[in-house]
């Protein structure tokens, strides 16, 4: 018998069900930039690609010292070094959410934190509620594990606040968690305190825990303020997911955390033990980065964050004011994180069947790439990333305006 017929190796069902919609959509797009114009990607959610937003010095020197010391070459406990968990607890307590070190579980980036949080609460066949438009990873994680997702709407006319009636209407007897992202990727929104309270009220009424994705915690444009769900919760148990990827601009370092906020002991020792078991599957994030976590969280004074926020906010204001004046486009005021969503009045661009075609043509004619929001389950919008250097952003705005003027068709009255 030859090997080809006797061997039967198939990818697992889980692997076959793992699907990243952004890759599927972007890889299927016709992206041929105009050779006359250098490409300006406003599509990549990685703030390090342009080199204008370096990480804090303390992180750079700290990691060198950690390597040279030779002290961090072995395994850490699977939930993380105690000193690193303490540092996260102090950091969150200082930002207004009292947290104990034993409630902190370190993870390989916020992505892994989300995986832990979802996996610890939800079984195959049960469901969670996720935001639309929303970060695509929630769906990817759930569908690959046989869980179901139901998407609740966020409303552009209300700065992307959650449609709470819609959210509530989706809850059924198999709903195990509500995922909230604040500040939001892709929306660049920041929920006011009152809205956070109202979200908690829905969760409390139906006794459903929250998974709060706060990877952009504190990265909010002045004078707005960030409110962590856990800071306001009296009774709703919350698994807060966070990390250093975005706020300290080192997404490649893969360090995140999931934190249990469980004021009334609803999750209790059961969920704590279960989370500990789940961390044992991959034995925690890189020990070098864990080792310098106390230094990063404590030494990076506010001036570091302020500088980054300033650059992004200046870009956000520039891009918003320009796009607001382009025919056929409706930007939604960005308030936080690195993103702005822009609505396209498709009836004024009749030659394009969808926002995917619109963004493809923007690449082939003007070499500007914006991500079509179908990637976030939200057609007729595109997302732009605001971390690009100012000159590139200015050039991109000029080209985008030319593109809109060329293709805009006023509607017949
Ligand atoms: C980037 C991002 C993450 C993932 O963060 P990592 O720490 O890089 O894994 C999670 N949630 C949102 C909303 C993000 O934008």
Short mmCIF file of C-alpha atoms and ligand atoms in Angstrom, two decimals:
data_model
loop_
_atom_site.label_atom_id
_atom_site.label_comp_id
_atom_site.label_asym_id
_atom_site.label_seq_id
_atom_site.Cartn_x
_atom_site.Cartn_y
_atom_site.Cartn_z
CA UNK A 1 0.00 0.00 0.00
CA UNK A 2 1.46 3.40 -0.77
CA UNK A 3 1.53 6.16 1.84
CA UNK A 4 -0.84 8.47 0.06
CA UNK A 5 -3.70 6.07 0.40
CA UNK A 6 -2.96 4.59 3.83
CA UNK A 7 -2.37 7.89 5.67
CA UNK A 8 -5.42 9.90 6.55
CA UNK A 9 -4.43 13.22 8.09
CA UNK A 10 -7.12 15.86 8.28
CA UNK A 11 -7.15 19.25 9.99
CA UNK A 12 -9.30 19.18 13.12
CA UNK A 13 -12.83 20.54 13.04
CA UNK A 14 -11.67 23.32 15.38
CA UNK A 15 -8.91 24.34 12.98
CA UNK A 16 -11.29 24.19 10.03
CA UNK A 17 -13.74 26.39 11.88
CA UNK A 18 -11.12 29.02 12.72
CA UNK A 19 -11.67 31.92 10.43
CA UNK A 20 -10.43 35.52 10.43
CA UNK A 21 -12.92 37.61 8.42
CA UNK A 22 -10.42 40.44 7.92
CA UNK A 23 -7.97 38.12 6.14
CA UNK A 24 -10.77 36.53 4.13
CA UNK A 25 -12.04 39.93 2.92
CA UNK A 26 -8.70 41.69 2.44
CA UNK A 27 -7.08 38.73 0.68
CA UNK A 28 -10.02 38.67 -1.73
CA UNK A 29 -9.70 42.38 -2.59
CA UNK A 30 -8.09 43.74 -5.75
CA UNK A 31 -5.39 45.90 -4.20
CA UNK A 32 -3.19 47.30 -6.97
CA UNK A 33 -1.90 50.72 -5.96
CA UNK A 34 -1.47 53.47 -8.53
CA UNK A 35 2.25 53.21 -9.52
CA UNK A 36 2.44 57.03 -9.71
CA UNK A 37 1.65 57.43 -6.03
CA UNK A 38 3.35 55.88 -3.01
CA UNK A 39 1.00 53.70 -0.96
CA UNK A 40 -0.42 55.14 2.26
CA UNK A 41 -1.93 52.37 4.37
CA UNK A 42 -4.59 53.71 6.73
CA UNK A 43 -5.64 50.15 7.32
CA UNK A 44 -3.17 48.60 9.74
CA UNK A 45 -4.12 48.49 13.41
CA UNK A 46 -0.48 48.24 14.45
CA UNK A 47 0.78 51.57 15.83
CA UNK A 48 4.46 50.60 15.42
CA UNK A 49 4.58 50.39 11.61
CA UNK A 50 5.47 54.02 10.95
CA UNK A 51 8.05 54.44 13.74
CA UNK A 52 6.52 57.71 14.98
CA UNK A 53 5.20 56.21 18.23
CA UNK A 54 8.08 54.50 20.06
CA UNK A 55 7.54 52.52 23.27
CA UNK A 56 8.51 54.04 26.65
CA UNK A 57 12.28 54.16 27.35
CA UNK A 58 11.75 52.25 30.58
CA UNK A 59 10.35 49.34 28.58
CA UNK A 60 13.30 49.32 26.18
CA UNK A 61 16.02 49.48 28.87
CA UNK A 62 14.05 47.21 31.18
CA UNK A 63 13.86 44.37 28.68
CA UNK A 64 17.62 44.60 28.00
CA UNK A 65 18.35 44.37 31.73
CA UNK A 66 15.95 41.46 32.11
CA UNK A 67 17.75 39.48 29.40
CA UNK A 68 21.24 40.24 30.75
CA UNK A 69 20.29 39.36 34.33
CA UNK A 70 19.70 35.76 33.33
CA UNK A 71 17.00 35.56 36.02
CA UNK A 72 14.02 35.12 33.72
CA UNK A 73 14.92 32.20 31.53
CA UNK A 74 12.80 29.64 33.31
CA UNK A 75 9.07 29.03 33.62
CA UNK A 76 6.89 31.37 35.64
CA UNK A 77 3.76 30.13 37.40
CA UNK A 78 1.11 29.66 34.69
CA UNK A 79 -0.95 32.66 35.88
CA UNK A 80 2.17 34.83 35.95
CA UNK A 81 4.87 35.94 38.39
CA UNK A 82 3.36 37.10 41.68
CA UNK A 83 5.22 40.46 41.45
CA UNK A 84 3.81 41.03 37.95
CA UNK A 85 0.26 40.21 39.04
CA UNK A 86 0.73 42.62 41.94
CA UNK A 87 1.87 45.31 39.52
CA UNK A 88 -1.28 44.91 37.38
CA UNK A 89 -3.44 44.98 40.54
CA UNK A 90 -1.75 48.23 41.70
CA UNK A 91 -2.09 49.76 38.23
CA UNK A 92 -5.83 49.01 38.04
CA UNK A 93 -6.42 50.07 41.65
CA UNK A 94 -4.69 53.37 40.92
CA UNK A 95 -6.96 53.88 37.91
CA UNK A 96 -10.05 53.47 40.08
CA UNK A 97 -10.84 49.73 40.17
CA UNK A 98 -9.79 48.04 43.40
CA UNK A 99 -8.06 44.82 42.34
CA UNK A 100 -6.26 42.06 44.27
CA UNK A 101 -3.22 40.25 42.79
CA UNK A 102 -4.96 36.85 42.99
CA UNK A 103 -7.67 38.22 40.68
CA UNK A 104 -5.11 38.88 37.92
CA UNK A 105 -4.21 36.19 35.36
CA UNK A 106 -1.50 37.08 32.88
CA UNK A 107 -2.01 36.08 29.26
CA UNK A 108 -0.26 36.16 25.89
CA UNK A 109 -1.72 39.46 24.80
CA UNK A 110 -5.27 40.63 25.22
CA UNK A 111 -6.24 38.12 22.51
CA UNK A 112 -5.31 35.24 24.78
CA UNK A 113 -6.98 37.03 27.72
CA UNK A 114 -10.20 37.16 25.70
CA UNK A 115 -9.83 33.50 24.83
CA UNK A 116 -9.46 32.64 28.53
CA UNK A 117 -12.44 34.79 29.51
CA UNK A 118 -14.71 33.36 26.83
CA UNK A 119 -13.58 29.77 27.35
CA UNK A 120 -14.07 29.89 31.10
CA UNK A 121 -17.72 31.00 30.82
CA UNK A 122 -19.16 29.48 27.66
CA UNK A 123 -19.79 25.92 26.45
CA UNK A 124 -20.33 24.75 22.87
CA UNK A 125 -23.96 25.40 21.93
CA UNK A 126 -24.26 28.35 24.32
CA UNK A 127 -24.01 31.94 23.15
CA UNK A 128 -22.42 35.28 23.88
CA UNK A 129 -23.40 38.74 22.76
CA UNK A 130 -20.83 40.76 20.83
CA UNK A 131 -20.75 44.32 19.44
CA UNK A 132 -21.51 45.27 15.81
CA UNK A 133 -19.49 46.91 14.44
CA UNK A 134 -16.91 44.99 16.41
CA UNK A 135 -13.44 43.60 16.63
CA UNK A 136 -13.55 40.35 14.68
CA UNK A 137 -11.60 38.18 17.13
CA UNK A 138 -14.61 37.57 19.42
CA UNK A 139 -16.45 35.77 16.67
CA UNK A 140 -13.34 33.90 15.53
CA UNK A 141 -12.72 32.56 19.04
CA UNK A 142 -16.33 31.53 19.63
CA UNK A 143 -17.16 29.91 16.31
CA UNK A 144 -14.00 27.78 16.35
CA UNK A 145 -15.08 26.38 19.72
CA UNK A 146 -18.66 25.67 18.68
CA UNK A 147 -20.14 28.58 20.63
CA UNK A 148 -22.69 30.88 19.09
CA UNK A 149 -22.51 34.66 18.81
CA UNK A 150 -25.28 37.20 18.54
CA UNK A 151 -24.38 40.74 17.50
CA UNK A 152 -25.93 43.75 19.20
CA UNK A 153 -25.92 47.10 17.40
CA UNK A 154 -23.85 50.13 18.27
CA UNK A 155 -25.31 53.36 16.99
CA UNK A 156 -23.27 55.82 14.90
CA UNK A 157 -25.78 58.61 15.56
CA UNK A 158 -25.13 58.19 19.28
CA UNK A 159 -21.32 58.08 19.03
CA UNK A 160 -21.49 54.30 18.88
CA UNK A 161 -23.28 53.77 22.17
CA UNK A 162 -24.93 50.38 22.46
CA UNK A 163 -28.56 50.02 21.41
CA UNK A 164 -29.54 48.64 24.82
CA UNK A 165 -33.03 47.56 23.74
CA UNK A 166 -31.50 45.54 20.94
CA UNK A 167 -28.91 44.10 23.32
CA UNK A 168 -31.59 43.07 25.77
CA UNK A 169 -33.76 41.53 23.05
CA UNK A 170 -30.95 39.11 22.15
CA UNK A 171 -30.56 37.61 25.62
CA UNK A 172 -31.94 34.08 25.93
CA UNK A 173 -31.56 31.14 28.32
CA UNK A 174 -28.33 30.10 26.62
CA UNK A 175 -26.61 33.50 26.89
CA UNK A 176 -23.52 33.19 29.09
CA UNK A 177 -21.75 36.54 28.67
CA UNK A 178 -21.92 39.98 27.09
CA UNK A 179 -18.72 41.25 25.46
CA UNK A 180 -18.27 45.02 25.68
CA UNK A 181 -15.37 46.86 24.04
CA UNK A 182 -14.58 50.32 25.39
CA UNK A 183 -12.80 52.29 23.97
CA UNK A 184 -13.71 50.56 20.74
CA UNK A 185 -11.83 49.16 17.82
CA UNK A 186 -13.07 49.84 15.10
CA UNK A 187 -15.23 52.76 16.29
CA UNK A 188 -12.80 54.93 18.26
CA UNK A 189 -15.64 55.53 20.71
CA UNK A 190 -15.49 56.09 24.48
CA UNK A 191 -18.60 55.41 26.55
CA UNK A 192 -19.66 58.09 29.04
CA UNK A 193 -20.13 57.00 32.65
CA UNK A 194 -23.87 56.98 32.37
CA UNK A 195 -23.86 54.63 29.42
CA UNK A 196 -21.57 52.21 31.28
CA UNK A 197 -24.09 52.28 34.15
CA UNK A 198 -26.93 51.49 31.77
CA UNK A 199 -25.05 48.55 30.25
CA UNK A 200 -24.45 47.19 33.75
CA UNK A 201 -28.14 47.57 34.55
CA UNK A 202 -29.08 45.30 31.63
CA UNK A 203 -26.50 42.70 32.69
CA UNK A 204 -27.69 42.90 36.29
CA UNK A 205 -31.36 42.51 35.37
CA UNK A 206 -30.65 39.32 33.39
CA UNK A 207 -27.81 38.10 35.63
CA UNK A 208 -25.31 37.79 32.77
CA UNK A 209 -21.60 38.45 33.42
CA UNK A 210 -19.66 40.92 31.30
CA UNK A 211 -16.43 40.38 29.44
CA UNK A 212 -15.01 43.88 29.13
CA UNK A 213 -12.31 44.38 26.48
CA UNK A 214 -10.36 47.37 27.80
CA UNK A 215 -7.17 47.04 25.77
CA UNK A 216 -7.42 50.81 25.07
CA UNK A 217 -8.08 51.73 28.74
CA UNK A 218 -7.22 55.39 29.34
CA UNK A 219 -6.39 56.07 25.69
CA UNK A 220 -9.08 58.70 25.46
CA UNK A 221 -8.99 62.14 23.85
CA UNK A 222 -8.89 65.12 26.19
CA UNK A 223 -10.99 66.27 28.00
CA UNK A 224 -13.00 63.01 27.94
CA UNK A 225 -12.49 60.38 30.62
CA UNK A 226 -12.34 56.63 30.46
CA UNK A 227 -14.66 54.58 32.67
CA UNK A 228 -13.87 50.95 33.35
CA UNK A 229 -16.99 48.78 33.65
CA UNK A 230 -15.60 47.24 36.84
CA UNK A 231 -15.24 50.65 38.49
CA UNK A 232 -19.02 51.12 38.40
CA UNK A 233 -20.32 47.61 38.99
CA UNK A 234 -22.05 46.89 42.30
CA UNK A 235 -23.20 43.39 41.49
CA UNK A 236 -22.38 42.33 37.93
CA UNK A 237 -19.36 40.02 37.78
CA UNK A 238 -16.86 41.18 35.17
CA UNK A 239 -13.87 39.67 33.48
CA UNK A 240 -11.81 42.64 32.33
CA UNK A 241 -9.35 41.95 29.54
CA UNK A 242 -6.44 44.32 29.01
CA UNK A 243 -2.76 44.51 28.30
CA UNK A 244 0.20 46.63 27.26
CA UNK A 245 -0.05 46.18 23.47
CA UNK A 246 -1.85 49.38 22.63
CA UNK A 247 -1.34 51.74 25.57
CA UNK A 248 2.43 51.17 25.62
CA UNK A 249 2.68 50.59 21.88
CA UNK A 250 4.33 47.14 21.97
CA UNK A 251 1.75 44.76 20.45
CA UNK A 252 4.45 42.28 19.49
CA UNK A 253 5.47 41.75 23.11
CA UNK A 254 2.30 39.71 23.70
CA UNK A 255 1.42 40.57 27.25
CA UNK A 256 -2.14 40.90 28.45
CA UNK A 257 -4.29 40.03 31.42
CA UNK A 258 -7.73 38.93 32.45
CA UNK A 259 -8.92 40.26 35.77
CA UNK A 260 -11.82 38.91 37.83
CA UNK A 261 -14.05 41.56 39.38
CA UNK A 262 -16.44 39.70 41.54
CA UNK A 263 -17.66 41.90 44.35
CA UNK A 264 -20.43 39.55 45.45
CA UNK A 265 -18.54 36.33 45.01
CA UNK A 266 -20.72 35.18 42.12
CA UNK A 267 -17.83 33.73 40.11
CA UNK A 268 -16.09 32.65 43.27
CA UNK A 269 -13.42 30.03 43.74
CA UNK A 270 -14.93 27.88 40.99
CA UNK A 271 -14.20 30.34 38.18
CA UNK A 272 -10.89 31.35 39.77
CA UNK A 273 -9.74 27.71 39.76
CA UNK A 274 -11.07 27.19 36.25
CA UNK A 275 -9.13 30.21 34.98
CA UNK A 276 -6.01 28.87 36.65
CA UNK A 277 -6.53 25.55 34.88
CA UNK A 278 -6.94 27.28 31.51
CA UNK A 279 -3.69 29.23 31.97
CA UNK A 280 -1.96 25.87 32.37
CA UNK A 281 -2.65 25.07 28.73
CA UNK A 282 0.10 27.42 27.50
CA UNK A 283 1.95 28.29 30.74
CA UNK A 284 1.67 32.05 30.60
CA UNK A 285 3.27 34.83 28.54
CA UNK A 286 6.97 35.51 27.94
CA UNK A 287 8.77 35.76 31.28
CA UNK A 288 11.05 38.62 30.14
CA UNK A 289 8.07 40.85 29.46
CA UNK A 290 6.38 39.70 32.67
CA UNK A 291 9.51 40.64 34.58
CA UNK A 292 9.49 44.27 33.42
CA UNK A 293 5.74 44.74 33.78
CA UNK A 294 6.09 46.47 37.20
CA UNK A 295 8.60 48.88 35.67
CA UNK A 296 6.47 49.65 32.61
CA UNK A 297 3.29 50.16 34.60
CA UNK A 298 4.95 52.29 37.29
CA UNK A 299 7.67 54.27 35.52
CA UNK A 300 5.70 55.22 32.45
CA UNK A 301 4.32 58.36 33.95
CA UNK A 302 1.39 60.12 32.43
CA UNK A 303 3.61 62.16 30.17
CA UNK A 304 4.25 59.08 28.03
CA UNK A 305 0.57 58.40 27.44
CA UNK A 306 -0.16 62.10 27.08
CA UNK A 307 2.34 62.41 24.26
CA UNK A 308 0.89 59.45 22.35
CA UNK A 309 -2.68 60.61 22.88
CA UNK A 310 -1.75 64.11 21.74
CA UNK A 311 -0.36 62.87 18.44
CA UNK A 312 -3.37 60.65 17.79
CA UNK A 313 -5.90 63.29 18.86
CA UNK A 314 -4.30 65.90 16.59
CA UNK A 315 -4.53 63.45 13.69
CA UNK A 316 -8.11 62.58 14.61
CA UNK A 317 -9.20 66.21 14.59
CA UNK A 318 -7.42 66.87 11.31
CA UNK A 319 -8.88 63.81 9.59
CA UNK A 320 -12.37 64.38 10.93
CA UNK A 321 -12.57 68.02 9.85
CA UNK A 322 -11.33 67.20 6.35
CA UNK A 323 -13.45 64.12 5.75
CA UNK A 324 -16.55 65.92 7.07
CA UNK A 325 -16.18 68.27 4.09
CA UNK A 326 -15.75 65.59 1.45
CA UNK A 327 -18.84 64.95 -0.65
CA UNK A 328 -20.63 61.71 0.19
CA UNK A 329 -18.69 60.85 3.36
CA UNK A 330 -19.88 61.02 6.99
CA UNK A 331 -17.15 60.51 9.57
CA UNK A 332 -18.21 59.72 13.15
CA UNK A 333 -16.30 61.88 15.65
CA UNK A 334 -13.48 59.80 17.12
CA UNK A 335 -13.08 59.96 20.89
CA UNK A 336 -10.47 57.36 21.76
CA UNK A 337 -8.07 54.62 20.62
CA UNK A 338 -6.59 54.89 17.09
CA UNK A 339 -9.59 54.68 14.83
CA UNK A 340 -12.31 56.54 13.02
CA UNK A 341 -15.26 55.05 11.18
CA UNK A 342 -16.48 56.84 8.06
CA UNK A 343 -19.90 56.28 6.53
CA UNK A 344 -20.22 56.27 2.74
CA UNK A 345 -23.41 57.52 1.17
CA UNK A 346 -23.42 54.71 -1.37
CA UNK A 347 -26.28 56.18 -3.42
CA UNK A 348 -23.95 59.07 -4.30
CA UNK A 349 -21.32 56.68 -5.62
CA UNK A 350 -23.43 54.57 -7.99
CA UNK A 351 -20.44 53.05 -9.81
CA UNK A 352 -19.48 51.09 -6.68
CA UNK A 353 -21.65 48.19 -5.56
CA UNK A 354 -20.29 48.14 -2.02
CA UNK A 355 -17.82 49.82 0.27
CA UNK A 356 -15.41 47.04 -0.63
CA UNK A 357 -15.39 48.25 -4.26
CA UNK A 358 -15.14 51.85 -3.08
CA UNK A 359 -12.04 51.11 -0.99
CA UNK A 360 -10.52 49.01 -3.80
CA UNK A 361 -10.85 51.92 -6.23
CA UNK A 362 -9.35 54.27 -3.63
CA UNK A 363 -6.27 52.02 -3.69
CA UNK A 364 -6.03 51.65 -7.47
CA UNK A 365 -6.51 55.37 -8.16
CA UNK A 366 -5.03 57.11 -5.10
CA UNK A 367 -2.93 54.41 -3.35
CA UNK A 368 -4.74 55.00 -0.07
CA UNK A 369 -5.95 51.88 1.71
CA UNK A 370 -8.78 52.02 4.28
CA UNK A 371 -10.31 48.86 5.69
CA UNK A 372 -13.86 48.18 4.43
CA UNK A 373 -16.04 47.80 7.52
CA UNK A 374 -17.57 44.58 6.21
CA UNK A 375 -14.51 43.28 8.09
CA UNK A 376 -16.35 44.38 11.24
CA UNK A 377 -19.75 43.17 10.08
CA UNK A 378 -20.74 46.75 9.20
CA UNK A 379 -21.06 47.47 5.47
CA UNK A 380 -21.18 50.97 3.93
CA UNK A 381 -18.45 52.23 6.25
CA UNK A 382 -14.68 52.13 6.24
CA UNK A 383 -12.23 52.40 9.11
CA UNK A 384 -9.16 54.60 9.08
CA UNK A 385 -6.22 54.27 11.44
CA UNK A 386 -5.02 57.50 13.03
CA UNK A 387 -1.47 56.59 14.05
CA UNK A 388 0.13 57.60 10.73
CA UNK A 389 2.64 60.47 10.69
CA UNK A 390 1.01 63.85 10.08
CA UNK A 391 2.46 64.46 6.58
CA UNK A 392 1.22 61.09 5.38
CA UNK A 393 -2.22 61.75 6.82
CA UNK A 394 -2.36 65.16 5.12
CA UNK A 395 -1.41 63.64 1.78
CA UNK A 396 -3.99 60.88 2.27
CA UNK A 397 -6.72 63.45 2.95
CA UNK A 398 -5.87 65.40 -0.21
CA UNK A 399 -6.04 62.25 -2.29
CA UNK A 400 -9.25 61.05 -0.65
CA UNK A 401 -10.91 64.36 -1.38
CA UNK A 402 -9.88 64.22 -5.03
CA UNK A 403 -11.30 60.68 -5.22
CA UNK A 404 -14.65 61.69 -3.73
CA UNK A 405 -14.99 64.74 -5.96
CA UNK A 406 -14.29 62.60 -9.00
CA UNK A 407 -16.83 59.90 -8.19
CA UNK A 408 -19.58 61.73 -6.31
CA UNK A 409 -22.89 61.94 -8.14
CA UNK A 410 -25.54 64.22 -6.61
CA UNK A 411 -28.84 62.40 -6.16
CA UNK A 412 -31.80 63.36 -8.30
CA UNK A 413 -34.29 65.25 -6.15
C1 LIG B 1 -5.60 44.90 19.40
C2 LIG B 1 -6.83 44.48 20.11
C3 LIG B 1 -6.85 43.33 20.93
C4 LIG B 1 -5.70 42.36 21.00
O1 LIG B 1 -4.65 42.81 21.74
P1 LIG B 1 -3.31 41.97 21.86
O2 LIG B 1 -2.78 42.34 23.21
O3 LIG B 1 -2.41 42.42 20.76
O4 LIG B 1 -3.63 40.52 21.77
C5 LIG B 1 -8.02 43.03 21.61
N1 LIG B 1 -9.12 43.80 21.50
C6 LIG B 1 -9.13 44.90 20.71
C7 LIG B 1 -10.38 45.70 20.64
C8 LIG B 1 -8.00 45.27 19.99
O5 LIG B 1 -8.04 46.33 19.18
#
